[in-house]
């Protein structure tokens, strides 16, 4: 399920007011692990998400889990949680974007996953396969962002490479000042045209995207 739809469903189920007209609404810490095959070609990416405590509380309540708000789940509840964020709707592409140069590299949907809930925080991990192989002689990029900027993703920790020891994975942050200025200009344009900021929020997520640039030694 798309993350913002999950939050809206949770809010309605709890009888809460609609989220404030502001973006982002959900905050997710991300860890990335690139997995390489025996021949050295990249096979896929493990993507770990840790959701902010407020969203975690809403969704866990919506799922009918942890009714006493202990921050922990029983084994039965943990089984019910499995794959809670893996039922993606057709036009949702997982908010992880692989590119090389100006060309996208297709990623599969999740092929493996695991879910967890610890100390009041929802976590999940899923594997997506690279359907397009990058040119091994050139740098390629993984960026994590929601185009609609409803969800804010931040890369934490050091991205890992599994299966090769001769690759460099570097995290680059966006120009936050420039991104903020472009967002403000886009919102002014929406308002100037008589639009609704929430319904017509511009697709600015890529402006705020952190990215991992991957380069490996070539024979």
PDB file of C-alpha atoms in Angstrom:
ATOM      1  CA  UNK A   1       0.000   0.000   0.000  1.00  0.00           C
ATOM      2  CA  UNK A   2       1.263   3.490  -0.762  1.00  0.00           C
ATOM      3  CA  UNK A   3       2.461   5.009   2.492  1.00  0.00           C
ATOM      4  CA  UNK A   4       0.272   8.107   2.477  1.00  0.00           C
ATOM      5  CA  UNK A   5      -2.811   5.952   1.929  1.00  0.00           C
ATOM      6  CA  UNK A   6      -1.851   3.868   4.949  1.00  0.00           C
ATOM      7  CA  UNK A   7      -1.586   6.974   7.096  1.00  0.00           C
ATOM      8  CA  UNK A   8      -4.914   8.343   5.888  1.00  0.00           C
ATOM      9  CA  UNK A   9      -6.614   5.029   6.616  1.00  0.00           C
ATOM     10  CA  UNK A  10      -5.103   4.993  10.097  1.00  0.00           C
ATOM     11  CA  UNK A  11      -6.236   8.547  10.798  1.00  0.00           C
ATOM     12  CA  UNK A  12      -9.779   7.804   9.720  1.00  0.00           C
ATOM     13  CA  UNK A  13      -9.865   4.588  11.721  1.00  0.00           C
ATOM     14  CA  UNK A  14      -8.793   6.451  14.850  1.00  0.00           C
ATOM     15  CA  UNK A  15     -11.203   9.330  14.255  1.00  0.00           C
ATOM     16  CA  UNK A  16      -8.364  11.820  14.003  1.00  0.00           C
ATOM     17  CA  UNK A  17      -8.454  15.029  12.047  1.00  0.00           C
ATOM     18  CA  UNK A  18      -6.936  15.049   8.587  1.00  0.00           C
ATOM     19  CA  UNK A  19      -3.180  15.597   8.557  1.00  0.00           C
ATOM     20  CA  UNK A  20      -2.114  19.222   8.391  1.00  0.00           C
ATOM     21  CA  UNK A  21      -1.694  20.767   4.981  1.00  0.00           C
ATOM     22  CA  UNK A  22       2.062  20.436   4.933  1.00  0.00           C
ATOM     23  CA  UNK A  23       4.663  18.144   3.457  1.00  0.00           C
ATOM     24  CA  UNK A  24       6.205  15.790   4.278  1.00  0.00           C
ATOM     25  CA  UNK A  25       3.829  13.900   6.577  1.00  0.00           C
ATOM     26  CA  UNK A  26       5.793  10.687   7.148  1.00  0.00           C
ATOM     27  CA  UNK A  27       9.495  10.326   7.949  1.00  0.00           C
ATOM     28  CA  UNK A  28      11.465   7.180   7.157  1.00  0.00           C
ATOM     29  CA  UNK A  29      15.089   6.277   7.887  1.00  0.00           C
ATOM     30  CA  UNK A  30      16.605   4.216   5.079  1.00  0.00           C
ATOM     31  CA  UNK A  31      19.500   1.772   4.915  1.00  0.00           C
ATOM     32  CA  UNK A  32      20.739   0.378   1.595  1.00  0.00           C
ATOM     33  CA  UNK A  33      22.714  -2.760   0.776  1.00  0.00           C
ATOM     34  CA  UNK A  34      23.729  -3.541  -2.814  1.00  0.00           C
ATOM     35  CA  UNK A  35      24.047  -7.285  -3.434  1.00  0.00           C
ATOM     36  CA  UNK A  36      26.427  -8.586  -6.115  1.00  0.00           C
ATOM     37  CA  UNK A  37      26.411 -11.968  -7.859  1.00  0.00           C
ATOM     38  CA  UNK A  38      29.435 -14.285  -8.025  1.00  0.00           C
ATOM     39  CA  UNK A  39      30.418 -12.793 -11.402  1.00  0.00           C
ATOM     40  CA  UNK A  40      30.553  -9.329  -9.827  1.00  0.00           C
ATOM     41  CA  UNK A  41      27.409  -7.938 -11.427  1.00  0.00           C
ATOM     42  CA  UNK A  42      24.898  -6.167  -9.170  1.00  0.00           C
ATOM     43  CA  UNK A  43      21.963  -8.464  -8.442  1.00  0.00           C
ATOM     44  CA  UNK A  44      19.714  -6.198  -6.426  1.00  0.00           C
ATOM     45  CA  UNK A  45      19.262  -3.920  -3.444  1.00  0.00           C
ATOM     46  CA  UNK A  46      18.133  -4.605   0.102  1.00  0.00           C
ATOM     47  CA  UNK A  47      16.157  -1.580   1.280  1.00  0.00           C
ATOM     48  CA  UNK A  48      15.435  -1.110   4.986  1.00  0.00           C
ATOM     49  CA  UNK A  49      12.786   1.343   6.206  1.00  0.00           C
ATOM     50  CA  UNK A  50      12.319   2.530   9.799  1.00  0.00           C
ATOM     51  CA  UNK A  51       9.129   4.570  10.186  1.00  0.00           C
ATOM     52  CA  UNK A  52       8.755   7.533  12.505  1.00  0.00           C
ATOM     53  CA  UNK A  53       7.092   6.751  15.871  1.00  0.00           C
ATOM     54  CA  UNK A  54       3.889   8.701  15.175  1.00  0.00           C
ATOM     55  CA  UNK A  55       3.166   6.922  11.895  1.00  0.00           C
ATOM     56  CA  UNK A  56       4.130   3.622  13.525  1.00  0.00           C
ATOM     57  CA  UNK A  57       1.608   4.207  16.310  1.00  0.00           C
ATOM     58  CA  UNK A  58      -1.182   5.066  13.864  1.00  0.00           C
ATOM     59  CA  UNK A  59      -0.612   2.107  11.575  1.00  0.00           C
ATOM     60  CA  UNK A  60      -0.147  -0.424  14.372  1.00  0.00           C
ATOM     61  CA  UNK A  61      -3.426   0.790  15.895  1.00  0.00           C
ATOM     62  CA  UNK A  62      -5.144   0.584  12.514  1.00  0.00           C
ATOM     63  CA  UNK A  63      -3.953  -3.015  12.192  1.00  0.00           C
ATOM     64  CA  UNK A  64      -5.330  -3.826  15.663  1.00  0.00           C
ATOM     65  CA  UNK A  65      -1.894  -4.707  17.048  1.00  0.00           C
ATOM     66  CA  UNK A  66      -0.228  -3.699  20.329  1.00  0.00           C
ATOM     67  CA  UNK A  67      -3.547  -2.602  21.918  1.00  0.00           C
ATOM     68  CA  UNK A  68      -1.805  -1.814  25.223  1.00  0.00           C
ATOM     69  CA  UNK A  69       0.820   0.363  23.507  1.00  0.00           C
ATOM     70  CA  UNK A  70       3.704  -1.534  25.045  1.00  0.00           C
ATOM     71  CA  UNK A  71       5.850  -0.915  21.997  1.00  0.00           C
ATOM     72  CA  UNK A  72       6.283  -4.661  21.485  1.00  0.00           C
ATOM     73  CA  UNK A  73       4.326  -7.423  19.740  1.00  0.00           C
ATOM     74  CA  UNK A  74       3.527 -11.017  20.580  1.00  0.00           C
ATOM     75  CA  UNK A  75       4.680 -13.688  18.154  1.00  0.00           C
ATOM     76  CA  UNK A  76       1.130 -13.960  16.812  1.00  0.00           C
ATOM     77  CA  UNK A  77       0.912 -10.205  16.251  1.00  0.00           C
ATOM     78  CA  UNK A  78       4.329 -10.238  14.629  1.00  0.00           C
ATOM     79  CA  UNK A  79       3.102 -12.838  12.141  1.00  0.00           C
ATOM     80  CA  UNK A  80       0.131 -10.586  11.286  1.00  0.00           C
ATOM     81  CA  UNK A  81       2.511  -7.705  10.654  1.00  0.00           C
ATOM     82  CA  UNK A  82       4.518  -9.620   8.027  1.00  0.00           C
ATOM     83  CA  UNK A  83       4.572  -7.726   4.736  1.00  0.00           C
ATOM     84  CA  UNK A  84       2.425  -4.858   6.066  1.00  0.00           C
ATOM     85  CA  UNK A  85       3.966  -2.409   3.554  1.00  0.00           C
ATOM     86  CA  UNK A  86       4.598  -4.783   0.647  1.00  0.00           C
ATOM     87  CA  UNK A  87       1.127  -4.785  -0.917  1.00  0.00           C
ATOM     88  CA  UNK A  88       1.965  -2.083  -3.459  1.00  0.00           C
ATOM     89  CA  UNK A  89      -0.695  -0.573  -5.684  1.00  0.00           C
ATOM     90  CA  UNK A  90      -0.127  -0.643  -9.431  1.00  0.00           C
ATOM     91  CA  UNK A  91       1.296   2.853  -9.886  1.00  0.00           C
ATOM     92  CA  UNK A  92       3.549   2.800  -6.815  1.00  0.00           C
ATOM     93  CA  UNK A  93       7.182   2.120  -7.665  1.00  0.00           C
ATOM     94  CA  UNK A  94       8.715   1.729  -4.248  1.00  0.00           C
ATOM     95  CA  UNK A  95      10.329   5.180  -3.865  1.00  0.00           C
ATOM     96  CA  UNK A  96      13.778   3.757  -4.651  1.00  0.00           C
ATOM     97  CA  UNK A  97      15.104   4.920  -8.002  1.00  0.00           C
ATOM     98  CA  UNK A  98      18.155   3.482  -9.803  1.00  0.00           C
ATOM     99  CA  UNK A  99      19.754   5.475 -12.610  1.00  0.00           C
ATOM    100  CA  UNK A 100      22.921   5.668 -14.657  1.00  0.00           C
ATOM    101  CA  UNK A 101      23.523   8.986 -16.345  1.00  0.00           C
ATOM    102  CA  UNK A 102      20.091  10.194 -17.389  1.00  0.00           C
ATOM    103  CA  UNK A 103      18.704   6.685 -17.915  1.00  0.00           C
ATOM    104  CA  UNK A 104      16.573   4.794 -15.359  1.00  0.00           C
ATOM    105  CA  UNK A 105      17.555   1.255 -14.369  1.00  0.00           C
ATOM    106  CA  UNK A 106      14.447  -0.844 -13.792  1.00  0.00           C
ATOM    107  CA  UNK A 107      14.007  -2.494 -10.413  1.00  0.00           C
ATOM    108  CA  UNK A 108      11.678  -5.382  -9.714  1.00  0.00           C
ATOM    109  CA  UNK A 109       9.024  -5.297  -7.062  1.00  0.00           C
ATOM    110  CA  UNK A 110       9.900  -6.850  -3.706  1.00  0.00           C
ATOM    111  CA  UNK A 111      10.961 -10.503  -3.984  1.00  0.00           C
ATOM    112  CA  UNK A 112      11.842 -11.036  -0.311  1.00  0.00           C
ATOM    113  CA  UNK A 113      10.908  -9.088   2.804  1.00  0.00           C
ATOM    114  CA  UNK A 114      10.782  -9.025   6.572  1.00  0.00           C
ATOM    115  CA  UNK A 115       8.886  -6.851   9.057  1.00  0.00           C
ATOM    116  CA  UNK A 116       9.498  -5.845  12.657  1.00  0.00           C
ATOM    117  CA  UNK A 117       8.195  -3.608  15.450  1.00  0.00           C
ATOM    118  CA  UNK A 118      10.505  -2.662  18.285  1.00  0.00           C
ATOM    119  CA  UNK A 119      10.257   0.008  20.969  1.00  0.00           C
ATOM    120  CA  UNK A 120       7.213   1.493  19.262  1.00  0.00           C
ATOM    121  CA  UNK A 121       8.773   1.742  15.805  1.00  0.00           C
ATOM    122  CA  UNK A 122       7.769  -0.126  12.639  1.00  0.00           C
ATOM    123  CA  UNK A 123      10.564  -1.466  10.480  1.00  0.00           C
ATOM    124  CA  UNK A 124      10.728  -3.424   7.269  1.00  0.00           C
ATOM    125  CA  UNK A 125      13.325  -4.735   4.850  1.00  0.00           C
ATOM    126  CA  UNK A 126      12.833  -5.843   1.257  1.00  0.00           C
ATOM    127  CA  UNK A 127      14.925  -7.015  -1.674  1.00  0.00           C
ATOM    128  CA  UNK A 128      14.436  -5.609  -5.176  1.00  0.00           C
ATOM    129  CA  UNK A 129      16.306  -7.034  -8.173  1.00  0.00           C
ATOM    130  CA  UNK A 130      18.007  -4.989 -10.875  1.00  0.00           C
ATOM    131  CA  UNK A 131      16.165  -5.777 -14.106  1.00  0.00           C
ATOM    132  CA  UNK A 132      18.530  -3.473 -16.044  1.00  0.00           C
ATOM    133  CA  UNK A 133      22.257  -3.906 -15.519  1.00  0.00           C
ATOM    134  CA  UNK A 134      24.383  -0.771 -15.203  1.00  0.00           C
ATOM    135  CA  UNK A 135      27.512  -0.363 -17.295  1.00  0.00           C
ATOM    136  CA  UNK A 136      30.199  -1.660 -14.891  1.00  0.00           C
ATOM    137  CA  UNK A 137      32.684   0.955 -16.110  1.00  0.00           C
ATOM    138  CA  UNK A 138      30.467   3.867 -15.058  1.00  0.00           C
ATOM    139  CA  UNK A 139      29.048   5.191 -11.817  1.00  0.00           C
ATOM    140  CA  UNK A 140      25.386   4.523 -11.119  1.00  0.00           C
ATOM    141  CA  UNK A 141      23.034   5.951  -8.538  1.00  0.00           C
ATOM    142  CA  UNK A 142      20.376   4.897  -6.041  1.00  0.00           C
ATOM    143  CA  UNK A 143      18.083   7.705  -4.873  1.00  0.00           C
ATOM    144  CA  UNK A 144      15.302   7.275  -2.333  1.00  0.00           C
ATOM    145  CA  UNK A 145      12.394   9.692  -2.553  1.00  0.00           C
ATOM    146  CA  UNK A 146       8.640   9.998  -2.843  1.00  0.00           C
ATOM    147  CA  UNK A 147       7.933  12.146  -5.943  1.00  0.00           C
ATOM    148  CA  UNK A 148       4.935  13.702  -4.183  1.00  0.00           C
ATOM    149  CA  UNK A 149       7.077  14.452  -1.099  1.00  0.00           C
ATOM    150  CA  UNK A 150       4.385  13.077   1.201  1.00  0.00           C
ATOM    151  CA  UNK A 151       7.057  10.846   2.688  1.00  0.00           C
ATOM    152  CA  UNK A 152      10.535  12.105   3.527  1.00  0.00           C
ATOM    153  CA  UNK A 153      13.309   9.519   3.327  1.00  0.00           C
ATOM    154  CA  UNK A 154      16.714   9.977   4.928  1.00  0.00           C
ATOM    155  CA  UNK A 155      19.655   7.644   4.390  1.00  0.00           C
ATOM    156  CA  UNK A 156      21.229   6.562   7.677  1.00  0.00           C
ATOM    157  CA  UNK A 157      24.325   4.529   8.341  1.00  0.00           C
ATOM    158  CA  UNK A 158      26.841   3.551   5.684  1.00  0.00           C
ATOM    159  CA  UNK A 159      25.485   1.867   2.531  1.00  0.00           C
ATOM    160  CA  UNK A 160      26.874  -1.632   2.151  1.00  0.00           C
ATOM    161  CA  UNK A 161      28.106  -3.745  -0.753  1.00  0.00           C
ATOM    162  CA  UNK A 162      27.714  -7.504  -0.315  1.00  0.00           C
ATOM    163  CA  UNK A 163      29.598  -9.846  -2.648  1.00  0.00           C
ATOM    164  CA  UNK A 164      32.328  -7.382  -3.675  1.00  0.00           C
ATOM    165  CA  UNK A 165      35.021  -5.521  -1.746  1.00  0.00           C
ATOM    166  CA  UNK A 166      36.177  -3.196  -4.533  1.00  0.00           C
ATOM    167  CA  UNK A 167      33.137  -0.927  -4.725  1.00  0.00           C
ATOM    168  CA  UNK A 168      32.688   2.564  -3.309  1.00  0.00           C
ATOM    169  CA  UNK A 169      29.256   3.716  -2.137  1.00  0.00           C
ATOM    170  CA  UNK A 170      29.072   7.431  -1.321  1.00  0.00           C
ATOM    171  CA  UNK A 171      26.087   9.325   0.071  1.00  0.00           C
ATOM    172  CA  UNK A 172      25.330  12.753  -1.356  1.00  0.00           C
ATOM    173  CA  UNK A 173      22.822  15.199   0.084  1.00  0.00           C
ATOM    174  CA  UNK A 174      20.745  17.580  -2.032  1.00  0.00           C
ATOM    175  CA  UNK A 175      21.156  21.347  -1.981  1.00  0.00           C
ATOM    176  CA  UNK A 176      18.568  21.909   0.750  1.00  0.00           C
ATOM    177  CA  UNK A 177      18.455  25.674   0.270  1.00  0.00           C
ATOM    178  CA  UNK A 178      17.893  25.425  -3.470  1.00  0.00           C
ATOM    179  CA  UNK A 179      15.302  22.669  -3.007  1.00  0.00           C
ATOM    180  CA  UNK A 180      13.405  24.769  -0.475  1.00  0.00           C
ATOM    181  CA  UNK A 181      13.418  27.774  -2.796  1.00  0.00           C
ATOM    182  CA  UNK A 182      12.110  25.691  -5.706  1.00  0.00           C
ATOM    183  CA  UNK A 183       9.378  24.245  -3.511  1.00  0.00           C
ATOM    184  CA  UNK A 184       8.318  27.705  -2.389  1.00  0.00           C
ATOM    185  CA  UNK A 185       8.179  28.908  -5.996  1.00  0.00           C
ATOM    186  CA  UNK A 186       6.139  25.859  -7.037  1.00  0.00           C
ATOM    187  CA  UNK A 187       3.664  26.400  -4.197  1.00  0.00           C
ATOM    188  CA  UNK A 188       3.312  30.083  -5.127  1.00  0.00           C
ATOM    189  CA  UNK A 189       2.472  28.941  -8.657  1.00  0.00           C
ATOM    190  CA  UNK A 190      -0.186  26.545  -7.365  1.00  0.00           C
ATOM    191  CA  UNK A 191      -1.758  29.241  -5.205  1.00  0.00           C
ATOM    192  CA  UNK A 192      -1.561  31.778  -7.994  1.00  0.00           C
ATOM    193  CA  UNK A 193      -3.531  29.456 -10.242  1.00  0.00           C
ATOM    194  CA  UNK A 194      -6.208  29.018  -7.586  1.00  0.00           C
ATOM    195  CA  UNK A 195      -5.178  25.444  -6.788  1.00  0.00           C
ATOM    196  CA  UNK A 196      -5.403  23.538  -3.531  1.00  0.00           C
ATOM    197  CA  UNK A 197      -1.971  23.069  -1.995  1.00  0.00           C
ATOM    198  CA  UNK A 198      -2.755  19.623  -0.577  1.00  0.00           C
ATOM    199  CA  UNK A 199      -4.586  18.276  -3.629  1.00  0.00           C
ATOM    200  CA  UNK A 200      -2.234  19.904  -6.148  1.00  0.00           C
ATOM    201  CA  UNK A 201       1.032  19.614  -4.256  1.00  0.00           C
ATOM    202  CA  UNK A 202       3.868  19.735  -6.822  1.00  0.00           C
ATOM    203  CA  UNK A 203       6.024  16.691  -7.519  1.00  0.00           C
ATOM    204  CA  UNK A 204       9.170  18.006  -5.844  1.00  0.00           C
ATOM    205  CA  UNK A 205      10.352  14.906  -4.007  1.00  0.00           C
ATOM    206  CA  UNK A 206      13.402  14.426  -6.232  1.00  0.00           C
ATOM    207  CA  UNK A 207      14.691  17.864  -5.204  1.00  0.00           C
ATOM    208  CA  UNK A 208      15.015  16.649  -1.610  1.00  0.00           C
ATOM    209  CA  UNK A 209      16.457  13.217  -2.422  1.00  0.00           C
ATOM    210  CA  UNK A 210      19.598  11.864  -0.860  1.00  0.00           C
ATOM    211  CA  UNK A 211      21.439   9.515  -3.182  1.00  0.00           C
ATOM    212  CA  UNK A 212      24.073   6.825  -3.111  1.00  0.00           C
ATOM    213  CA  UNK A 213      26.627   6.885  -5.946  1.00  0.00           C
ATOM    214  CA  UNK A 214      28.126   3.481  -6.678  1.00  0.00           C
ATOM    215  CA  UNK A 215      31.369   2.809  -8.498  1.00  0.00           C
ATOM    216  CA  UNK A 216      33.335  -0.437  -8.717  1.00  0.00           C
ATOM    217  CA  UNK A 217      36.760  -1.384  -9.987  1.00  0.00           C
ATOM    218  CA  UNK A 218      36.850  -2.697 -13.547  1.00  0.00           C
ATOM    219  CA  UNK A 219      39.167  -5.446 -14.817  1.00  0.00           C
TER     220      UNK A 219
END
